[in-house]
CSV table of C-alpha atoms (C1' of nucleotides) in Angstrom, one decimal:
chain,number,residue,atom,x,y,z
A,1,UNK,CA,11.7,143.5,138.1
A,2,UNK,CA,10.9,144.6,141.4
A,3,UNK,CA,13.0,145.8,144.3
A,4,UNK,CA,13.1,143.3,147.6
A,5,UNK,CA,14.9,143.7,150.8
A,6,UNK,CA,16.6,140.7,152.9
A,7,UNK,CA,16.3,139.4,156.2
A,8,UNK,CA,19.3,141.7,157.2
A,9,UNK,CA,17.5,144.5,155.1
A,10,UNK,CA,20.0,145.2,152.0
A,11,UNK,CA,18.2,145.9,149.3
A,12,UNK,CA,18.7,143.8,146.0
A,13,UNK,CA,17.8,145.2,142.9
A,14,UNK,CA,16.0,143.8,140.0
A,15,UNK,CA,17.4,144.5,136.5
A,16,UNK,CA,16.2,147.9,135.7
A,17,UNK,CA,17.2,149.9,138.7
A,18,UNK,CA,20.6,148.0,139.3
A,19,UNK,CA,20.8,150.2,136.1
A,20,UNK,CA,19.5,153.4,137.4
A,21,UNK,CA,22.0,152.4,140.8
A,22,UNK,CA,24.6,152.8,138.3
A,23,UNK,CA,23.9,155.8,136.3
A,24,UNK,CA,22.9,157.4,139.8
A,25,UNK,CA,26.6,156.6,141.4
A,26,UNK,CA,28.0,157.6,137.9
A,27,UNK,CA,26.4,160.8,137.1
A,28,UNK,CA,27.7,162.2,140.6
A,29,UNK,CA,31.3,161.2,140.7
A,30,UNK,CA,31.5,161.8,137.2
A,31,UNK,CA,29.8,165.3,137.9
A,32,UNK,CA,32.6,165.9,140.8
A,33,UNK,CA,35.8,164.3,139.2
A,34,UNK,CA,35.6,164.2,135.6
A,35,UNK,CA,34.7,161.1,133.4
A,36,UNK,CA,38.5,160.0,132.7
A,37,UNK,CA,39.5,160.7,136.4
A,38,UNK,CA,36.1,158.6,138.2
A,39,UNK,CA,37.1,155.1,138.3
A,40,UNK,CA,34.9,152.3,137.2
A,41,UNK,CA,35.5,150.5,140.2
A,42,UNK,CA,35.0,153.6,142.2
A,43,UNK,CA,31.3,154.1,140.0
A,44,UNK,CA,30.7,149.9,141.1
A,45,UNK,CA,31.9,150.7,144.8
A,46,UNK,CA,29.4,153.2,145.6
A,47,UNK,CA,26.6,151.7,143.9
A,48,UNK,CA,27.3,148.5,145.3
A,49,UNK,CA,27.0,146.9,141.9
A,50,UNK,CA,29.5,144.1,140.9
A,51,UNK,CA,31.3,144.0,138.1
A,52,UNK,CA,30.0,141.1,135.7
A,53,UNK,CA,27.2,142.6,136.5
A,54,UNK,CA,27.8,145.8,135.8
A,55,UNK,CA,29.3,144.5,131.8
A,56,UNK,CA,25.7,142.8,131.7
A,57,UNK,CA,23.5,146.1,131.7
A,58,UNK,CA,26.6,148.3,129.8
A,59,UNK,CA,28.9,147.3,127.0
A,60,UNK,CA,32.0,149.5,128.1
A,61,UNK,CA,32.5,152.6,130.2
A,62,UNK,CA,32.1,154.3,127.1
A,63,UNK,CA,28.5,153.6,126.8
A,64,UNK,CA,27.9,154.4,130.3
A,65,UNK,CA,29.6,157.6,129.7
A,66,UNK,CA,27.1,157.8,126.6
A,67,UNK,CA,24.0,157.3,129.5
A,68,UNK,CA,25.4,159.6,131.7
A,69,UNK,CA,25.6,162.5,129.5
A,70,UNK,CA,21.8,162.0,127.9
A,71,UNK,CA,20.9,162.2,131.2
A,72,UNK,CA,22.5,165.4,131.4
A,73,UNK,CA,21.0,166.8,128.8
A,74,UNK,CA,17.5,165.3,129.2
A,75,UNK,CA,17.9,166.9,132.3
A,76,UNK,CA,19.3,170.2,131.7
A,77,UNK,CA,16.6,170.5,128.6
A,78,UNK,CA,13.7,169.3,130.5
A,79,UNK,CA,14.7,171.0,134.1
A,80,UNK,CA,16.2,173.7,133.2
A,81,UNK,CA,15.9,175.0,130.0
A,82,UNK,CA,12.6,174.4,128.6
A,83,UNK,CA,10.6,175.3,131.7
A,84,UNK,CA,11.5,178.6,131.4
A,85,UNK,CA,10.6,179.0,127.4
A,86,UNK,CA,7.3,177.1,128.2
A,87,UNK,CA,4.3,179.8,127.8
A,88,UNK,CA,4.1,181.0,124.4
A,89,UNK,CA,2.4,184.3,125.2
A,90,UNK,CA,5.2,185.1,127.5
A,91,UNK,CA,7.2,188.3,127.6
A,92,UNK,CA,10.4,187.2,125.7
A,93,UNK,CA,13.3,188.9,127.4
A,94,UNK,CA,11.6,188.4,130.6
A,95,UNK,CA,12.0,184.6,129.8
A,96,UNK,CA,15.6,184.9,129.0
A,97,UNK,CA,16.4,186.6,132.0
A,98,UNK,CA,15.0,183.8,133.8
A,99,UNK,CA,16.4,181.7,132.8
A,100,UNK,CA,19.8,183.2,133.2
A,101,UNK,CA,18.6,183.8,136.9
A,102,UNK,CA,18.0,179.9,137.0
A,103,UNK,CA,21.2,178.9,136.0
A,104,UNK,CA,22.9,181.4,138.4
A,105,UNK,CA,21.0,179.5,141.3
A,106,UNK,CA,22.5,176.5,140.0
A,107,UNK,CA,25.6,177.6,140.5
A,108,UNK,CA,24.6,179.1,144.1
A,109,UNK,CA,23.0,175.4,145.2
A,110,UNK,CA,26.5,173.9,144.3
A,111,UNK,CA,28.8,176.3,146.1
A,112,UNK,CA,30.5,177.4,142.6
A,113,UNK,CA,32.0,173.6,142.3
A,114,UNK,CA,31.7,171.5,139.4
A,115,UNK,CA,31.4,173.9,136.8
A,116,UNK,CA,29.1,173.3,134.3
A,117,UNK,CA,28.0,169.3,133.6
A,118,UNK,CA,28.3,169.9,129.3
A,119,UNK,CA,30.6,172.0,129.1
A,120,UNK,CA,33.2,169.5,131.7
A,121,UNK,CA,32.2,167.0,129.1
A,122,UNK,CA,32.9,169.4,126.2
A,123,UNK,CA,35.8,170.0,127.3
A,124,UNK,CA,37.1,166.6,128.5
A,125,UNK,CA,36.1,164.1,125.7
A,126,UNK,CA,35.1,166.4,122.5
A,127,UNK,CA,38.8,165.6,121.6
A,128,UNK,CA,38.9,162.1,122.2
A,129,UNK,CA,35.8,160.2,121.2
A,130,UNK,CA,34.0,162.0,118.3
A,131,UNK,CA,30.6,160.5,119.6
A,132,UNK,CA,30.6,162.7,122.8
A,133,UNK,CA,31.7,165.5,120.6
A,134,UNK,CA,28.3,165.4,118.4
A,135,UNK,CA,26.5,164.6,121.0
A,136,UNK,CA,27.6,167.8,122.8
A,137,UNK,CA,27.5,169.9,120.0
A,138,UNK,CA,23.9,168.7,119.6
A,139,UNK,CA,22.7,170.1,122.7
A,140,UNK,CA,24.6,173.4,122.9
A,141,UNK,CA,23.1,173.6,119.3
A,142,UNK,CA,19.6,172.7,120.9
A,143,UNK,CA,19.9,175.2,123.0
A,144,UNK,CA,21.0,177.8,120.9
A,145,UNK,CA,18.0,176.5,118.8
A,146,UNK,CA,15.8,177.7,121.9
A,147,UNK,CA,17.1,181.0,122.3
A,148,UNK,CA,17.0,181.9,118.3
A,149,UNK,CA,13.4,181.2,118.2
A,150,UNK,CA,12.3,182.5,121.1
A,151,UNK,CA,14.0,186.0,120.4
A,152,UNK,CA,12.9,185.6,116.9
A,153,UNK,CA,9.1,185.8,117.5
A,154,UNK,CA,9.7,188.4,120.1
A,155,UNK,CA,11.3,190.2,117.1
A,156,UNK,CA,8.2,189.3,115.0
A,157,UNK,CA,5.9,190.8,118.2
A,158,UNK,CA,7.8,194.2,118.1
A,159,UNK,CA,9.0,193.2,121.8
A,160,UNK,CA,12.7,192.7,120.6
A,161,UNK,CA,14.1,195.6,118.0
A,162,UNK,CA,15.6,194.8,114.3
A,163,UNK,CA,19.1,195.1,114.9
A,164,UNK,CA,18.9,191.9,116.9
A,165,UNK,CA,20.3,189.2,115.4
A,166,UNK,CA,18.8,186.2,116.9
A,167,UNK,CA,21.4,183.6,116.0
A,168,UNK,CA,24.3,186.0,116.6
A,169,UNK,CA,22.7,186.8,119.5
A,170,UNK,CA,21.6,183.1,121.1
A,171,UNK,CA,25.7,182.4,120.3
A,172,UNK,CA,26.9,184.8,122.7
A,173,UNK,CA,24.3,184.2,124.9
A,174,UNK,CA,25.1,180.4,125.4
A,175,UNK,CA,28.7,181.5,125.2
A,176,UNK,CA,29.0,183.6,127.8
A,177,UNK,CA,27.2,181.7,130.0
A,178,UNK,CA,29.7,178.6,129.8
A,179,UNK,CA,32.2,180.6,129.8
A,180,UNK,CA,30.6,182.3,133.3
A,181,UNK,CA,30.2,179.6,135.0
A,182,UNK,CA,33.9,178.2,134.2
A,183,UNK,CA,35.3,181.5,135.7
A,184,UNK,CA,33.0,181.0,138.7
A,185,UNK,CA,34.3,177.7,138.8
A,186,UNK,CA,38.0,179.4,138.7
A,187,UNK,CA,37.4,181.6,140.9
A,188,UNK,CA,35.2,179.4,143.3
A,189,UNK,CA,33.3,183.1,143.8
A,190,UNK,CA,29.5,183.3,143.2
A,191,UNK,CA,30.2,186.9,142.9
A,192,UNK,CA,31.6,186.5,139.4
A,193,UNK,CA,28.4,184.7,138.2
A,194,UNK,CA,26.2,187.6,139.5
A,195,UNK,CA,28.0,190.2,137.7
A,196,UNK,CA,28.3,188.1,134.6
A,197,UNK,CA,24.3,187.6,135.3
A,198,UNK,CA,23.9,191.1,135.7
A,199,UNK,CA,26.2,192.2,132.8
A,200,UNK,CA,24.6,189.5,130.3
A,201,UNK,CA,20.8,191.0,131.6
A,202,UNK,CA,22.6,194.7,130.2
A,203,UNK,CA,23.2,193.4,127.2
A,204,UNK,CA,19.8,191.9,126.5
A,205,UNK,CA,18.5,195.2,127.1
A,206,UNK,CA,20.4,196.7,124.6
A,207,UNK,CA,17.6,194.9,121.9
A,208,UNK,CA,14.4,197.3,123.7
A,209,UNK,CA,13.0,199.4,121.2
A,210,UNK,CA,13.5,202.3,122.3
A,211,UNK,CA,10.5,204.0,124.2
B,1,UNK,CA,76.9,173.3,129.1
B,2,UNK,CA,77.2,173.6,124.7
B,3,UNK,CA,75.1,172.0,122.3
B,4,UNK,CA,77.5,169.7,120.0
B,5,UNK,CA,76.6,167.8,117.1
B,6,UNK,CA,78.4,164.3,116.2
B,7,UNK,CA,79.6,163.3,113.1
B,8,UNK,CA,76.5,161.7,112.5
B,9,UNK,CA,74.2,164.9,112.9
B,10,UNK,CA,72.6,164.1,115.3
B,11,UNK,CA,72.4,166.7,117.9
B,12,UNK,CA,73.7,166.1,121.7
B,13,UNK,CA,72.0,168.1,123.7
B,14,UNK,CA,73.4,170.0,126.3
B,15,UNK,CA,71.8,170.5,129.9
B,16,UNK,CA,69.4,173.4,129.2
B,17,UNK,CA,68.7,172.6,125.5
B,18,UNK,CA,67.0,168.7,126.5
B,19,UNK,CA,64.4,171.0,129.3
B,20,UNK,CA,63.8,173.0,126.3
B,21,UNK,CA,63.1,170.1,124.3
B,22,UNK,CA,61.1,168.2,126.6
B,23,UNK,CA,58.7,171.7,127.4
B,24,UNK,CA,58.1,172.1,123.2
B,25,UNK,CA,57.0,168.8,122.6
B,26,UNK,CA,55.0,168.5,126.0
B,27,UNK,CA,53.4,172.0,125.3
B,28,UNK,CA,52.2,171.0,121.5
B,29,UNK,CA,51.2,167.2,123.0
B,30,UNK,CA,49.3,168.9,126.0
B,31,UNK,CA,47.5,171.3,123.8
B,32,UNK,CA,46.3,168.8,121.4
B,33,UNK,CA,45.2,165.8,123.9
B,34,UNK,CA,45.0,167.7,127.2
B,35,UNK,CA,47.2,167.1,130.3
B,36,UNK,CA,45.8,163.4,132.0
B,37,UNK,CA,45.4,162.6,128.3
B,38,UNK,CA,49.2,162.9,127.8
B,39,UNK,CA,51.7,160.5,128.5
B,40,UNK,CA,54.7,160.9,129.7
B,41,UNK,CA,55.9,158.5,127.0
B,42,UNK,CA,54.6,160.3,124.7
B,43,UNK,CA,56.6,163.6,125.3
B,44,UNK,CA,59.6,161.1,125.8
B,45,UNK,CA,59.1,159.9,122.5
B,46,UNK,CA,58.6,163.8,120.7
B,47,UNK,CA,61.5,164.8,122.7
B,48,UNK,CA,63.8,162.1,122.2
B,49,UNK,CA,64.7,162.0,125.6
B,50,UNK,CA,65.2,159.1,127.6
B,51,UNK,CA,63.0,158.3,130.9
B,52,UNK,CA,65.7,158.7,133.9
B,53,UNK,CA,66.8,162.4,131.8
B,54,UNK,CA,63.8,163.4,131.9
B,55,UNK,CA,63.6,162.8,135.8
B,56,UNK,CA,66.7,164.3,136.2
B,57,UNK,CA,65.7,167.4,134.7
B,58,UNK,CA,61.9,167.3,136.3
B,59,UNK,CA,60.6,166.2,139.8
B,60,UNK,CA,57.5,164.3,138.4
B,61,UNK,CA,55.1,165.1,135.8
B,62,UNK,CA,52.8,167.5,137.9
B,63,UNK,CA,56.1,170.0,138.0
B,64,UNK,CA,56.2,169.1,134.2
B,65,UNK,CA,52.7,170.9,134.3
B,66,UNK,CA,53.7,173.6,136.2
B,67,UNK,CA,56.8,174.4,133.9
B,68,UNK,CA,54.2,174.1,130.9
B,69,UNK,CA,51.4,176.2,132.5
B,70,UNK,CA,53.7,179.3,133.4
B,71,UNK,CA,55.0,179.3,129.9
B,72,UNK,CA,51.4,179.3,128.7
B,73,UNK,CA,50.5,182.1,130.5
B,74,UNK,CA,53.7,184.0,129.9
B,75,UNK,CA,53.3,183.8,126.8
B,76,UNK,CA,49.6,184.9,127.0
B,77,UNK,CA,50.5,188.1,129.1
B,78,UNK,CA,53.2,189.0,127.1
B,79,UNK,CA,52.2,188.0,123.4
B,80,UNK,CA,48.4,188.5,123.6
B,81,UNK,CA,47.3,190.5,126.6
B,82,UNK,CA,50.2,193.4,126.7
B,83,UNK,CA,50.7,193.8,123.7
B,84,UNK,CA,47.1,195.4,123.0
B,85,UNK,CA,47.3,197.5,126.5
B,86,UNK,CA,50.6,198.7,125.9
B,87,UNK,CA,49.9,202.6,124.9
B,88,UNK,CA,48.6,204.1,128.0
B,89,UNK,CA,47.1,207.0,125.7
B,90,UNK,CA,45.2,204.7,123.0
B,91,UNK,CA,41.4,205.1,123.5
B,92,UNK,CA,40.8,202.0,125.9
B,93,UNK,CA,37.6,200.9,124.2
B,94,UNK,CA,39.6,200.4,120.8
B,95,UNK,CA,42.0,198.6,122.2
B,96,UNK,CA,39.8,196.5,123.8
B,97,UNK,CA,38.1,195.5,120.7
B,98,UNK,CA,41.9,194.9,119.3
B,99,UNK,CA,42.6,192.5,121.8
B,100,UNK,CA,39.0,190.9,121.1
B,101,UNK,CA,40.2,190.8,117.5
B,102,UNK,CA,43.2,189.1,118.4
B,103,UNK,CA,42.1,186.6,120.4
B,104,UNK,CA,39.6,185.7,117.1
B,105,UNK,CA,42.9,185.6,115.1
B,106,UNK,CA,44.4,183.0,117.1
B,107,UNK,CA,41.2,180.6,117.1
B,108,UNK,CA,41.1,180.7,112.8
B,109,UNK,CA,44.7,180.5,113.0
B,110,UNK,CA,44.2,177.3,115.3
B,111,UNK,CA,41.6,176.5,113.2
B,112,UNK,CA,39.1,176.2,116.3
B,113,UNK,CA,41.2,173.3,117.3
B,114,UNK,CA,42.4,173.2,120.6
B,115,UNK,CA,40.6,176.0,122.4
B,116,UNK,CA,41.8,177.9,125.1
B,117,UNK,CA,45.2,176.3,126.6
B,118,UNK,CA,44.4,178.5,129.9
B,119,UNK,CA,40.2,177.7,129.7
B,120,UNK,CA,41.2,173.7,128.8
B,121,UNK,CA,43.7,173.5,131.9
B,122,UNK,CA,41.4,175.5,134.2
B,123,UNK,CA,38.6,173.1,133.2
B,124,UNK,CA,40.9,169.9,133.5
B,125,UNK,CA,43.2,170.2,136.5
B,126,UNK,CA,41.2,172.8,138.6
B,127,UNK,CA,39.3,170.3,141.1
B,128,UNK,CA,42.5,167.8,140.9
B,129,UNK,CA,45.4,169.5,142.3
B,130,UNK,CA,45.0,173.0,144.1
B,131,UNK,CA,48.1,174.2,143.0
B,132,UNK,CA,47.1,173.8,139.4
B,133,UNK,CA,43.6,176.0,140.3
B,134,UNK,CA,45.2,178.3,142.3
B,135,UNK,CA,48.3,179.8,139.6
B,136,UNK,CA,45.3,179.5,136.8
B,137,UNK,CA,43.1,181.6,139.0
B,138,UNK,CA,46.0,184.1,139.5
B,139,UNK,CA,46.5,184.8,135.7
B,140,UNK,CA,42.6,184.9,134.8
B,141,UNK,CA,42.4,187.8,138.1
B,142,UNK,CA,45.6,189.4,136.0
B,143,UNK,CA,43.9,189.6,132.9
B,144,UNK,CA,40.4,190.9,134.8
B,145,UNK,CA,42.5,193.2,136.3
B,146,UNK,CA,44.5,194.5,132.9
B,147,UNK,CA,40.6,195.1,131.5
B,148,UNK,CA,39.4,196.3,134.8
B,149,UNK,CA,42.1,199.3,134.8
B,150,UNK,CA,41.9,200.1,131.1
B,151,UNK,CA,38.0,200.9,132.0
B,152,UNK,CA,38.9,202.6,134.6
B,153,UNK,CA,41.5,204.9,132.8
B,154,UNK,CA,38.7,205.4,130.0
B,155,UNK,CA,36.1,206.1,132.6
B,156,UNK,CA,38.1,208.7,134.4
B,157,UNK,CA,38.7,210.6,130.8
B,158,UNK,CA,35.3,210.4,130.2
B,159,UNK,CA,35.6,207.7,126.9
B,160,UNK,CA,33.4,205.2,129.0
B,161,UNK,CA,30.6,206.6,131.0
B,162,UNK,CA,29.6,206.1,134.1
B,163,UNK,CA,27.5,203.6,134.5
B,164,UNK,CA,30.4,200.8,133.7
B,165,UNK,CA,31.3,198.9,136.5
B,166,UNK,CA,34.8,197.6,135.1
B,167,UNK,CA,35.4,194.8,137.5
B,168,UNK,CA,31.9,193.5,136.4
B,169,UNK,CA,32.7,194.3,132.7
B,170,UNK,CA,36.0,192.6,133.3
B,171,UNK,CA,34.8,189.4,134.5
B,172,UNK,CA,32.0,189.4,131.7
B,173,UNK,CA,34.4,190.2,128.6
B,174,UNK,CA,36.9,187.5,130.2
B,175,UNK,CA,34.1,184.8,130.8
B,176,UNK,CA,32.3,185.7,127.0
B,177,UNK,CA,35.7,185.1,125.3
B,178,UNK,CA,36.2,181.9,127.1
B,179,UNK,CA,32.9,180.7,127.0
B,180,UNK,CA,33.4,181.5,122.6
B,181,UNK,CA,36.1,179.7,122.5
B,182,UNK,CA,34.7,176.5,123.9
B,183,UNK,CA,32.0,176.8,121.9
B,184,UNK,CA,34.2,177.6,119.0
B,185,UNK,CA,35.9,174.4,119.2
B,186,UNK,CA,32.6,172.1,120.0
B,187,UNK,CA,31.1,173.4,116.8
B,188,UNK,CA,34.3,173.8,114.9
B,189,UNK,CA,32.8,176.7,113.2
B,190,UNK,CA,34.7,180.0,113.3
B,191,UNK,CA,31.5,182.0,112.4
B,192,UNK,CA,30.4,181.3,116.2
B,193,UNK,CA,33.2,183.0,117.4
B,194,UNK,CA,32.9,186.1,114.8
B,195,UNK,CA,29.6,186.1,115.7
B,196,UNK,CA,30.4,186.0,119.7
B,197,UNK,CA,33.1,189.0,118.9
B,198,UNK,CA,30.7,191.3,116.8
B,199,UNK,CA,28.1,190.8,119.8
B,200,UNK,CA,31.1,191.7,122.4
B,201,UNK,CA,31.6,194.8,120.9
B,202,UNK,CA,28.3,195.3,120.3
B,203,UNK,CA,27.8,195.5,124.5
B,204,UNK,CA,30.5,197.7,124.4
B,205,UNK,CA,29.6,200.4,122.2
B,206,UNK,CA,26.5,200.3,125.3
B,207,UNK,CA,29.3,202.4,127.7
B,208,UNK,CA,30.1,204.8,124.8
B,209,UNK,CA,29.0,208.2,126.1
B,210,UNK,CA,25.7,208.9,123.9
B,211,UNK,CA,26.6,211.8,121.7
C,1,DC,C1',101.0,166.3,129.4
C,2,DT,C1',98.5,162.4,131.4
C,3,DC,C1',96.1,160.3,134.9
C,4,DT,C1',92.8,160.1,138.2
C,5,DC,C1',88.7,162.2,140.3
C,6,DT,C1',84.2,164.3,140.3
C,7,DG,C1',79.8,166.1,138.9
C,8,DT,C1',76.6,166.6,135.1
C,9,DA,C1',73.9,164.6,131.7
C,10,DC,C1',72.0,160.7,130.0
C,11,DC,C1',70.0,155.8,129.0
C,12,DA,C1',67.5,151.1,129.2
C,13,DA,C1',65.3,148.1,131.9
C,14,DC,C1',62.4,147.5,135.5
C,15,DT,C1',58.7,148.1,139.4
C,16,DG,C1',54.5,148.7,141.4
C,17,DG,C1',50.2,150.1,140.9
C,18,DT,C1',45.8,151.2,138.4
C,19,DC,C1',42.2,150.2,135.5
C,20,DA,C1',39.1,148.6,131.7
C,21,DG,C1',37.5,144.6,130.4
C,22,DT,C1',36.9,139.0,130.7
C,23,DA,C1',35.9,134.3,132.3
C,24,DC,C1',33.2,131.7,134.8
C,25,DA,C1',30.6,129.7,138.4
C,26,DG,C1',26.7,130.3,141.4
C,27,DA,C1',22.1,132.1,142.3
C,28,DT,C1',17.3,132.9,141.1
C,29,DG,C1',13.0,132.6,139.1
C,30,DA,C1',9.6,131.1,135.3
D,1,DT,C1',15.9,123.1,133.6
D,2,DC,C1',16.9,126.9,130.9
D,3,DA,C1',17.4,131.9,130.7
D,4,DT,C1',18.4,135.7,133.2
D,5,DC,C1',21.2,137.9,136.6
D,6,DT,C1',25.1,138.6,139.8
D,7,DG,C1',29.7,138.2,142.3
D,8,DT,C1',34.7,137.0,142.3
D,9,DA,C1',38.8,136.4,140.6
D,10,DC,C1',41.6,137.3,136.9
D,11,DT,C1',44.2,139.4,132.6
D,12,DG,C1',46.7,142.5,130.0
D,13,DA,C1',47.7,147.1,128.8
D,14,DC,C1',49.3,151.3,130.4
D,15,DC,C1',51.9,154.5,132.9
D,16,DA,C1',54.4,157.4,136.6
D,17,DG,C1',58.3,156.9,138.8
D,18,DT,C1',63.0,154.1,140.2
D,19,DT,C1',67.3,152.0,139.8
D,20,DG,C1',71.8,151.1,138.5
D,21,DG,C1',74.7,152.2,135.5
D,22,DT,C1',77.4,154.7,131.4
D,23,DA,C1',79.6,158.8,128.8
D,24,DC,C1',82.1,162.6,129.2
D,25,DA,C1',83.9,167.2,130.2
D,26,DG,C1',86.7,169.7,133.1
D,27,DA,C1',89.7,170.2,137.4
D,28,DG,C1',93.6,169.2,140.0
D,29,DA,C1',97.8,166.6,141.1
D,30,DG,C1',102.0,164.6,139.8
DNA sequence: CTCTCTGTACCAACTGGTCAGTACAGATGA
DNA sequence: TCATCTGTACTGACCAGTTGGTACAGAGAG
């Protein structure tokens, strides 16, 4: 399917990207107002996207919901977390730091607002449709995943000391940064992300052998 | 106004007891489901009390969640915050871990269901209504500000050294705790939040004066 | 003491609006 | 000319809030 544009220059999408014109519209209102508060008409409105046609690319709302959020994570685990964990050789606590600063620019780039995209979700459906809550769980358990192995080779390498426990430790570590960014959220104040940032980068360097 | 019971038992409530009864069921309902997920029918039908009663005795079901919400956090202040700050001569890193301790013992009594009424509201209502963000902001800041003064006192009689900022400390205990919980209730597994606790205190014991 | 009057507490039925989902006809292209 | 798309108009459920009225306790007047 390809994309044209009219005589009076309004685009009309092919099959596939009146798709992506709805996951695009969905994603961000969903992103600002919450799945159960963003409207389906409001999702059709600003993608332009009618609404037999919309039911012909997506069973229910549900299923777009389903879309929306493994485009979340594919995002957050490609963009965000995996870039940072990418070189093998690397320094391990210097990766984890980096990553922390990474999300903290997150937050900076959206002004504090919208909290955090899985853990909105987490919050908002895990109750209502057990789906979204395995889905969820799978990624936060994903990402703790990352953050146990990571630390557990650098445990191997002598760079991170014994008393570490890597999956005690990746908990807390995914923990307190949802629960960071909710209080920056709160608190629409990037300063509370920076010293939870700050105070999370302390912690980390409680597991430095000591020189 | 009394509370009388008919010959049939069944209990007529007088003007104070039917508020009462409309705030317990509303508070269990909203805990469970979350606020937009609750109808107002729904408390109706808990409560037993009819529609035009229930808009006698409420302006509309935002002041509902206003009543609800400063009974939450009453309730938090006085049975789960205070309580543990009380003694202003108890060492303040013990009671800190106390109140850590505490807040573990509500999640297994909850049995990870539920999460954090405060954290669940904040993350729900906070970009809807102002009002809503700004009271759940205020008790958050009262709770960083209980933590942020018990460091203080500690730091001043030399139980916490010097290189604790409080407020920073504050907002990272607050944020790690509610970040746990959330993740305590996606993975319904206590042993995330044990494990989340043990590492809290763990980043404690790092302002304990070396010895 | 009794009869009206008044304000509080309460109820059932309804309204108006929103929203997910459906029916279906028209367009478009192989 | 048949299958794939797309827009419009509709349906039925749900839900916050309204309305018009009842029950009854207590106060005051006769």
């Amino acid at each position: 399917m390809t994309i044209k544009t009219t005589e009076s220059g309004v685009k009309v999408r092919g099959g596939r990207s009146t798709r992506e014109a709805i996951l695009e519209a969905a994603s961000r209102l969903i992103h600002v107002h919450g799945y159960n508060q963003t409207a389906l008409d409001d999702v059709l409105r600003e993608s332009g996207v009618g609404k037999g046609n919309f039911y012909y690319h997506f069973k229910s709302k549900e299923e777009l919901g389903y879309a929306i959020l493994d485009q979340i994570i594919a995002s957050f685990l490609e963009r965000t977390l995996e870039p940072c964990f990418a070189d093998p050789e690397g320094r391990a606590l210097a990766q984890i730091r980096c990553f922390f600063d990474r999300v903290l620019e997150t937050q900076r780039e959206r002004n504090c607002v919208g909290g955090c995209p899985l853990g909105n979700m987490a919050l908002e459906l895990s109750d209502v449709h057990e789906g979204f809550r395995a889905r969820l769980a799978s990624v936060f358990s994903a990402w703790r995943e990352r953050l146990t192995l990571v630390l557990r080779r650098a445990q191997r390498g002598g760079e991170v000391s014994g008393e570490c426990r890597p999956e005690a430790v990746a908990d807390f570590l995914v923990a307190s940064l949802e629960g960071a960014i909710l209080l920056t959220k709160l608190t629409k104040d990037i300063v509370v992300m920076e010293q939870c940032v700050a105070e999370m980068k302390r912690y980390l360097s409680l597991f430095e052998p000591r020189t």
